[in-house]
Amino acid sequence: MNQNDRPRFFEGQYLGAADLAACVDYTRVRTARHDLGAHLWGIASGLELVEQPLASGAVQVSIAPGQAWDGYGRPLVVMAPEPLPADLFRNYVTDTAPEGDIVKIWLAYAEDGSRDPLPGFEVCQGDQQARVAEVFTVEAGELPTVHNVVIAARTLDAKAARKAFNAAAPDLYDESVPHQELPDGGALPRWPILLGYVRWFKQGAAPGFLKPRVATGPVPDTDRIRAMRRYIGVVAEEMLGADGRLRLRDRNKAPSSNYQAPGLAGGTDLLWIEGHARVEGDARLLGGQLEWRQSGGSFADVPMFARRVESNPQGGKSLEVAFAPTLPAPSGQHRLAFGIVPKAGDAWGALEARMVVQDDGNVGIGTVTPRARLEVKGRADTWGTAVFVPDPAKGTLTSHIHWDTTGDWYLRSAAPAGKVILQDTGGNVGVGTNAPNRAVTVQGAAGTYLNVKGDGGSEELLIGADGSGGIVSTMTNHNLQLRAGGNSTKMLIQADGNVGIGTTTPHARLEVLGRPEQPGTAFFVPDPAKGANISHVHWDPTGDWYIRSASGSGRVILQDTGGNVGIGTSNPAQKLHVAGQFLRVDGVSAAQAEVGSEGHNSIVFGTRNAGISLADFRNLTVPFDAGNAAAWLTLWCRSVTEVSDARAKTNVEPLSGALAKVVRLRGVSYEWQGDVEPARHVGLIAQEVQQVVPEAVSIGERGAGISYSSLIPVLIEALKELKGEVDTLRPLADQVAQLEAEVALLRAAPAARPEEASPAPPAAAAPAPAPAAKAARKSTGKP
């Protein structure tokens, strides 16, 4: 018969055994489906494994009366205590641990037919018992925990009963399947129910026996058994409280008396839980509050609860915790306490408070009687009164504050290089004063000091003020350093008094080590009344030393009150004494004028600029003007030697026409314009000389000048030409002189008649002109 067919009868119908059996089966199936649909299979009541001690130290274990039903909806009922027979453990023959081995005990459904037909009513068919006894079997050991059910003619694991027909469905972990084909006759499928376990002990050839459960250790045996036993449950989405109330309580304990307490029975609480509650996962309160009341169910005039508030004075939301009323006025009597509790067995003792918040607003840490808004009582160890652990992103070091045994107050960073920071967002810190007017103000009686010690106190820095003024000092025989820029020393005062700027090893009273950049070693800023220019001194990358005025027209003045300046010498003999080869002046056009000596028994006035070929001797107080000769100086010296080495000359040619040029020159007498002491001078006019001997004249921005030494060769050659002419004329002069002598003789003799006169001797022929004279005359170009 289909298990969903309901038997139906009509008047006059012949009823047989099958019809009556169908009624029984229909009722059994419907009961089983209800039990598995609205409930979960398992133990309903009882069926505990009860130990009975024996004189030998062993125990006799019995199954207590009770009921369960398995995953096929079949009842397992134990009507009386059922001892575990020794034969149940016949297969356990190996030696066990001293406390015995754990052996699981199971209860399984079974059937037993009874009440055979009376004699004479037998038939040839079997299975004629008029009753079926629903009994059980007791089994020991490890049994399969996978249970099969039949659905739509398919045998399935009960856990997969839903997933087999809907892949998206979850597993059925409770394995209660009401829509299965329930077993009916034939071989009965097994669905054992675990009741717990016992401890079986066996050593050698001696018979084994059951030992008492182990009640000690991390997990007592009773806890293990309770974790293994499965009890029935209820399957439902809604539970409706009769008269507005649901109660959850332990079946093994008497009901709470609060349920009948006046004033509570008529309350609005829908769910009553009499006992402990456990939530695995989130617990949510929707718009309500979590209250802590006394055992009688009331606040006793002291409300204690936590609640969510949707709007606070800041426009946000709050979680509020209340633990005392506002009236009567708070006195510190009520408090919110945080602490630790001791444990004795399964019980927890009284709270040992570590932090309290009193109703008067005082907070105590390490004390239960705070006398201020925050009172912290430290521990005896070195961690101190309070420990501050940073965010992991900022490291793992822990700082703390504490008192010492003398009452001194410590603020300490756990890292040796750690910092203690106060008022980092603004405001001032006062030491010895309640009115600090700086970031840190230290105030005391006359002679107030702040000292810093290092290396266990062997180095000490003192900062203070007394009647003599401000003081910065090293109290020990150590250097005083001023640091900046990455904590590097920028200035140092040694214990011996030497001062170093940019160096930590000064070798003099002041030693300054410059920086590589342009601004130099030291800046000098004037008083604002004197301008904004900043002068400085510095080294360049090659080690050269600069003293520089920031103004292009600025001056660098040394020893303006007297004394000498030495460069390259420690014993200057003059206002400026340069102990070197040359003194150089670049000038405005990089003329690079130098005064010095090259070691040739001479001094040198020269230049390093190959494009410079002139040297001026000027009165620089007079403007540079070609028409003002006062701008030029008179050179006074013993002699002037000009370079004229043949090895230094090329393209040498003789001069010609020198006498003619000299004749064209005009000597003049004159006075200089602008001369401080007017006087007559003789000389030439450069523009006139340029027309005759241009090589001797220089004309430029300075005006026109004459190189008088350049006229000497012309004069020499002119004298040589003149001497040639003289040499040519000298024989003629002799003849003229002879003729003049003869003429004089004739004039002195008496006049004779012509006829008386002696005939004159024949005149000698006049000598022909000398060839050299002719050559000389030709060279002069004269007629």
Tab-separated table of C-alpha atoms in Angstrom, residues 375-670:
chain	number	residue	atom	x	y	z
A	375	GLU	CA	43.209	58.795	39.903
A	376	VAL	CA	45.740	56.213	38.792
A	377	LYS	CA	47.470	53.939	41.252
A	378	GLY	CA	50.609	52.346	39.863
A	379	ARG	CA	52.071	48.919	40.331
A	380	ALA	CA	55.315	48.053	42.049
A	381	ASP	CA	57.088	46.960	38.877
A	382	THR	CA	59.033	49.249	36.553
A	383	TRP	CA	56.166	49.613	34.099
A	384	GLY	CA	54.795	52.275	36.365
A	385	THR	CA	51.432	53.846	36.842
A	386	ALA	CA	50.239	54.044	33.228
A	387	VAL	CA	51.449	52.409	30.024
A	388	PHE	CA	50.883	53.878	26.564
A	389	VAL	CA	51.082	51.485	23.595
A	390	PRO	CA	51.199	53.162	20.143
A	391	ASP	CA	49.380	52.198	16.975
A	392	PRO	CA	51.229	49.243	15.347
A	393	ALA	CA	52.007	51.459	12.363
A	394	LYS	CA	54.129	53.647	14.693
A	395	GLY	CA	56.092	50.820	16.266
A	396	THR	CA	55.853	48.510	19.281
A	397	LEU	CA	57.648	50.536	21.948
A	398	THR	CA	55.656	51.274	25.092
A	399	SER	CA	55.938	54.451	27.176
A	400	HIS	CA	54.683	54.939	30.720
A	401	ILE	CA	54.413	57.279	33.680
A	402	HIS	CA	54.844	56.347	37.346
A	403	TRP	CA	55.802	57.342	40.887
A	404	ASP	CA	58.965	56.142	42.534
A	405	THR	CA	59.356	55.144	46.172
A	406	THR	CA	60.133	58.709	47.206
A	407	GLY	CA	57.025	60.153	45.570
A	408	ASP	CA	58.847	61.532	42.524
A	409	TRP	CA	56.849	61.613	39.302
A	410	TYR	CA	58.194	60.023	36.116
A	411	LEU	CA	57.150	60.399	32.474
A	412	ARG	CA	59.178	57.831	30.589
A	413	SER	CA	59.479	56.615	27.027
A	414	ALA	CA	60.341	52.928	26.826
A	415	ALA	CA	62.765	53.546	23.951
A	416	PRO	CA	66.157	54.928	25.019
A	417	ALA	CA	65.869	57.431	22.157
A	418	GLY	CA	62.150	58.035	22.691
A	419	LYS	CA	60.632	61.451	23.247
A	420	VAL	CA	58.146	62.822	25.769
A	421	ILE	CA	55.979	65.462	24.075
A	422	LEU	CA	53.738	67.949	25.892
A	423	GLN	CA	51.275	70.433	24.406
A	424	ASP	CA	52.027	69.522	20.793
A	425	THR	CA	48.850	71.270	19.596
A	426	GLY	CA	49.523	74.595	21.329
A	427	GLY	CA	49.519	76.158	24.764
A	428	ASN	CA	52.315	76.505	27.289
A	429	VAL	CA	53.894	74.270	29.917
A	430	GLY	CA	54.835	75.694	33.287
A	431	VAL	CA	57.378	74.283	35.738
A	432	GLY	CA	57.275	76.040	39.077
A	433	THR	CA	54.635	78.456	37.813
A	434	ASN	CA	50.936	78.368	37.021
A	435	ALA	CA	51.192	81.180	34.479
A	436	PRO	CA	53.636	80.058	31.775
A	437	ASN	CA	54.037	82.639	29.030
A	438	ARG	CA	56.207	80.559	26.720
A	439	ALA	CA	56.012	77.032	25.346
A	440	VAL	CA	58.012	76.001	28.435
A	441	THR	CA	58.443	78.340	31.409
A	442	VAL	CA	60.670	77.304	34.311
A	443	GLN	CA	60.377	79.653	37.265
A	444	GLY	CA	61.886	79.579	40.725
A	445	ALA	CA	63.765	81.583	43.288
A	446	ALA	CA	66.979	83.492	42.537
A	447	GLY	CA	69.307	81.281	40.590
A	448	THR	CA	66.824	79.008	38.767
A	449	TYR	CA	68.392	76.361	36.584
A	450	LEU	CA	67.458	73.584	34.193
A	451	ASN	CA	70.030	70.858	33.879
A	452	VAL	CA	70.400	67.997	31.409
A	453	LYS	CA	72.591	65.026	32.288
A	454	GLY	CA	73.936	62.266	30.077
A	455	ASP	CA	75.923	59.074	30.352
A	456	GLY	CA	74.634	58.328	33.819
A	457	GLY	CA	75.285	61.891	34.981
A	458	SER	CA	78.923	62.156	33.951
A	459	GLU	CA	78.024	64.945	31.497
A	460	GLU	CA	75.782	67.831	32.530
A	461	LEU	CA	74.394	70.886	30.746
A	462	LEU	CA	73.044	73.783	32.786
A	463	ILE	CA	70.593	76.409	31.505
A	464	GLY	CA	69.445	79.025	33.937
A	465	ALA	CA	69.262	82.582	35.115
A	466	ASP	CA	70.610	84.360	38.164
A	467	GLY	CA	71.655	87.842	39.168
A	468	SER	CA	74.357	87.864	36.477
A	469	GLY	CA	71.902	87.139	33.653
A	470	GLY	CA	71.239	84.097	31.492
A	471	ILE	CA	73.532	81.077	31.706
A	472	VAL	CA	74.277	78.181	29.351
A	473	SER	CA	77.044	76.026	30.737
A	474	THR	CA	78.526	72.551	30.886
A	475	MET	CA	78.890	71.780	34.550
A	476	THR	CA	81.379	69.018	33.815
A	477	ASN	CA	84.677	69.345	31.961
A	478	HIS	CA	83.094	68.841	28.550
A	479	ASN	CA	82.453	70.793	25.384
A	480	LEU	CA	79.311	72.858	24.723
A	481	GLN	CA	77.711	72.107	21.337
A	482	LEU	CA	75.071	73.928	19.312
A	483	ARG	CA	73.400	71.551	16.852
A	484	ALA	CA	70.993	71.945	13.933
A	485	GLY	CA	70.057	70.349	10.626
A	486	GLY	CA	69.725	66.666	11.450
A	487	ASN	CA	71.237	66.996	14.913
A	488	SER	CA	74.684	67.758	13.505
A	489	THR	CA	77.030	70.013	15.440
A	490	LYS	CA	77.199	73.503	13.913
A	491	MET	CA	79.056	75.347	16.705
A	492	LEU	CA	81.202	74.067	19.537
A	493	ILE	CA	82.817	75.700	22.542
A	494	GLN	CA	85.566	73.501	23.891
A	495	ALA	CA	86.253	73.158	27.552
A	496	ASP	CA	89.564	74.976	26.959
A	497	GLY	CA	87.739	78.015	25.506
A	498	ASN	CA	88.323	77.445	21.792
A	499	VAL	CA	85.255	78.081	19.621
A	500	GLY	CA	84.539	76.150	16.427
A	501	ILE	CA	81.882	77.021	13.866
A	502	GLY	CA	81.407	74.240	11.328
A	503	THR	CA	84.140	72.217	13.030
A	504	THR	CA	84.234	70.167	16.220
A	505	THR	CA	88.012	70.425	16.614
A	506	PRO	CA	88.875	74.140	16.784
A	507	HIS	CA	92.598	74.805	17.105
A	508	ALA	CA	92.270	78.489	18.024
A	509	ARG	CA	90.017	80.764	20.012
A	510	LEU	CA	87.790	80.945	16.902
A	511	GLU	CA	87.936	78.510	14.002
A	512	VAL	CA	85.286	78.700	11.255
A	513	LEU	CA	84.834	75.884	8.710
A	514	GLY	CA	82.782	77.085	5.749
A	515	ARG	CA	80.118	75.387	3.683
A	516	PRO	CA	80.507	74.401	-0.003
A	517	GLU	CA	77.776	76.675	-1.348
A	518	GLN	CA	78.230	80.249	-2.582
A	519	PRO	CA	76.979	82.250	0.461
A	520	GLY	CA	80.168	81.307	2.261
A	521	THR	CA	81.482	80.711	5.691
A	522	ALA	CA	79.990	83.646	7.609
A	523	PHE	CA	77.272	86.269	7.054
A	524	PHE	CA	77.424	89.776	8.452
A	525	VAL	CA	74.062	91.552	8.615
A	526	PRO	CA	74.212	95.301	9.358
A	527	ASP	CA	71.939	97.320	11.540
A	528	PRO	CA	68.757	98.092	9.525
A	529	ALA	CA	69.570	101.778	9.749
A	530	LYS	CA	72.714	101.115	7.687
A	531	GLY	CA	71.002	99.203	4.894
A	532	ALA	CA	69.994	95.684	3.989
A	533	ASN	CA	73.198	94.436	2.319
A	534	ILE	CA	74.736	91.312	3.789
A	535	SER	CA	78.470	90.749	3.555
A	536	HIS	CA	80.187	87.447	4.118
A	537	VAL	CA	83.451	85.536	4.141
A	538	HIS	CA	83.924	82.025	2.785
A	539	TRP	CA	86.165	79.401	1.238
A	540	ASP	CA	85.738	78.313	-2.373
A	541	PRO	CA	85.967	74.639	-3.480
A	542	THR	CA	89.726	74.920	-3.948
A	543	GLY	CA	90.263	76.248	-0.453
A	544	ASP	CA	90.572	79.914	-1.461
A	545	TRP	CA	89.462	82.476	1.128
A	546	TYR	CA	86.900	85.164	0.297
A	547	ILE	CA	85.959	88.365	2.128
A	548	ARG	CA	83.024	89.780	0.205
A	549	SER	CA	80.672	92.732	0.423
A	550	ALA	CA	77.207	91.869	-0.856
A	551	SER	CA	76.859	95.340	-2.414
A	552	GLY	CA	78.531	95.732	-5.787
A	553	SER	CA	79.941	99.072	-4.664
A	554	GLY	CA	80.545	97.957	-1.121
A	555	ARG	CA	83.961	98.155	0.514
A	556	VAL	CA	85.929	95.730	2.656
A	557	ILE	CA	87.829	97.700	5.303
A	558	LEU	CA	90.633	96.198	7.410
A	559	GLN	CA	92.435	97.863	10.317
A	560	ASP	CA	90.655	101.201	9.947
A	561	THR	CA	91.827	102.225	13.416
A	562	GLY	CA	95.501	101.518	12.877
A	563	GLY	CA	97.906	98.653	12.639
A	564	ASN	CA	99.064	96.639	9.655
A	565	VAL	CA	97.468	93.884	7.575
A	566	GLY	CA	99.525	90.899	6.592
A	567	ILE	CA	98.749	88.512	3.753
A	568	GLY	CA	100.945	85.473	3.830
A	569	THR	CA	102.878	86.818	6.786
A	570	SER	CA	102.304	86.994	10.500
A	571	ASN	CA	104.557	90.052	10.859
A	572	PRO	CA	103.293	92.748	8.454
A	573	ALA	CA	105.670	95.718	8.190
A	574	GLN	CA	103.284	98.054	6.352
A	575	LYS	CA	99.599	98.847	6.252
A	576	LEU	CA	99.280	96.050	3.689
A	577	HIS	CA	102.068	93.550	3.575
A	578	VAL	CA	101.728	90.762	1.008
A	579	ALA	CA	104.248	87.995	1.469
A	580	GLY	CA	103.838	86.483	-1.968
A	581	GLN	CA	104.934	86.804	-5.584
A	582	PHE	CA	102.276	89.163	-6.875
A	583	LEU	CA	99.445	91.426	-5.800
A	584	ARG	CA	96.660	91.345	-8.393
A	585	VAL	CA	93.873	93.801	-9.269
A	586	ASP	CA	91.384	92.634	-11.930
A	587	GLY	CA	89.822	96.042	-12.626
A	588	VAL	CA	86.513	96.607	-14.370
A	589	SER	CA	87.562	94.989	-17.654
A	590	ALA	CA	89.523	92.052	-16.223
A	591	ALA	CA	92.765	93.894	-16.910
A	592	GLN	CA	94.342	91.725	-14.213
A	593	ALA	CA	96.990	94.233	-13.157
A	594	GLU	CA	99.663	92.790	-10.895
A	595	VAL	CA	102.479	94.182	-8.775
A	596	GLY	CA	105.147	91.823	-7.590
A	597	SER	CA	108.425	90.196	-8.415
A	598	GLU	CA	109.586	87.282	-10.489
A	599	GLY	CA	112.981	87.009	-8.819
A	600	HIS	CA	115.113	88.775	-11.468
A	601	ASN	CA	116.387	91.479	-9.155
A	602	SER	CA	113.450	93.608	-10.166
A	603	ILE	CA	109.896	94.454	-9.317
A	604	VAL	CA	107.101	93.899	-11.828
A	605	PHE	CA	104.129	96.059	-12.745
A	606	GLY	CA	102.214	93.838	-15.157
A	607	THR	CA	99.032	92.054	-16.193
A	608	ARG	CA	97.760	88.499	-16.692
A	609	ASN	CA	95.488	89.604	-19.532
A	610	ALA	CA	97.074	88.984	-22.929
A	611	GLY	CA	94.883	91.677	-24.464
A	612	ILE	CA	96.309	94.458	-22.248
A	613	SER	CA	99.320	96.437	-23.611
A	614	LEU	CA	99.068	99.803	-21.848
A	615	ALA	CA	99.864	100.944	-18.330
A	616	ASP	CA	98.437	104.244	-17.073
A	617	PHE	CA	99.864	106.452	-14.342
A	618	ARG	CA	96.866	108.567	-13.405
A	619	ASN	CA	95.473	110.844	-10.793
A	620	LEU	CA	92.218	108.927	-10.235
A	621	THR	CA	90.596	111.887	-8.534
A	622	VAL	CA	90.462	113.662	-11.918
A	623	PRO	CA	87.866	112.474	-14.423
A	624	PHE	CA	89.220	110.508	-17.346
A	625	ASP	CA	89.339	113.300	-19.993
A	626	ALA	CA	91.585	113.600	-23.005
A	627	GLY	CA	91.570	117.367	-22.598
A	628	ASN	CA	92.616	117.413	-18.970
A	629	ALA	CA	96.281	116.595	-18.511
A	630	ALA	CA	95.875	116.751	-14.705
A	631	ALA	CA	94.518	113.223	-14.948
A	632	TRP	CA	98.081	112.036	-15.685
A	633	LEU	CA	101.023	111.736	-13.337
A	634	THR	CA	104.688	112.541	-13.746
A	635	LEU	CA	106.966	109.535	-13.563
A	636	TRP	CA	109.998	110.314	-11.435
A	637	CYS	CA	112.776	107.768	-11.649
A	638	ARG	CA	116.499	107.496	-12.151
A	639	SER	CA	116.345	105.956	-15.578
A	640	VAL	CA	114.014	104.226	-17.970
A	641	THR	CA	115.130	101.207	-19.952
A	642	GLU	CA	113.026	100.089	-22.882
A	643	VAL	CA	113.149	96.593	-24.289
A	644	SER	CA	115.118	96.597	-27.591
A	645	ASP	CA	116.571	93.102	-27.845
A	646	ALA	CA	117.179	92.030	-31.441
A	647	ARG	CA	115.854	88.611	-30.432
A	648	ALA	CA	112.506	90.192	-29.713
A	649	LYS	CA	112.220	92.015	-33.100
A	650	THR	CA	111.325	91.026	-36.628
A	651	ASN	CA	110.988	92.722	-40.039
A	652	VAL	CA	113.813	95.150	-39.140
A	653	GLU	CA	114.334	97.838	-41.859
A	654	PRO	CA	116.571	100.967	-41.928
A	655	LEU	CA	114.992	104.404	-41.620
A	656	SER	CA	115.213	106.866	-44.525
A	657	GLY	CA	114.450	110.553	-44.912
A	658	ALA	CA	115.011	111.086	-41.221
A	659	LEU	CA	116.572	114.557	-41.641
A	660	ALA	CA	113.649	115.715	-43.696
A	661	LYS	CA	111.241	114.502	-41.009
A	662	VAL	CA	113.134	116.183	-38.241
A	663	VAL	CA	113.106	119.452	-40.180
A	664	ARG	CA	109.304	119.182	-40.327
A	665	LEU	CA	108.933	118.757	-36.575
A	666	ARG	CA	107.998	121.802	-34.541
A	667	GLY	CA	109.216	122.230	-30.999
A	668	VAL	CA	106.928	124.289	-28.796
A	669	SER	CA	106.691	125.711	-25.306
A	670	TYR	CA	103.377	125.239	-23.462
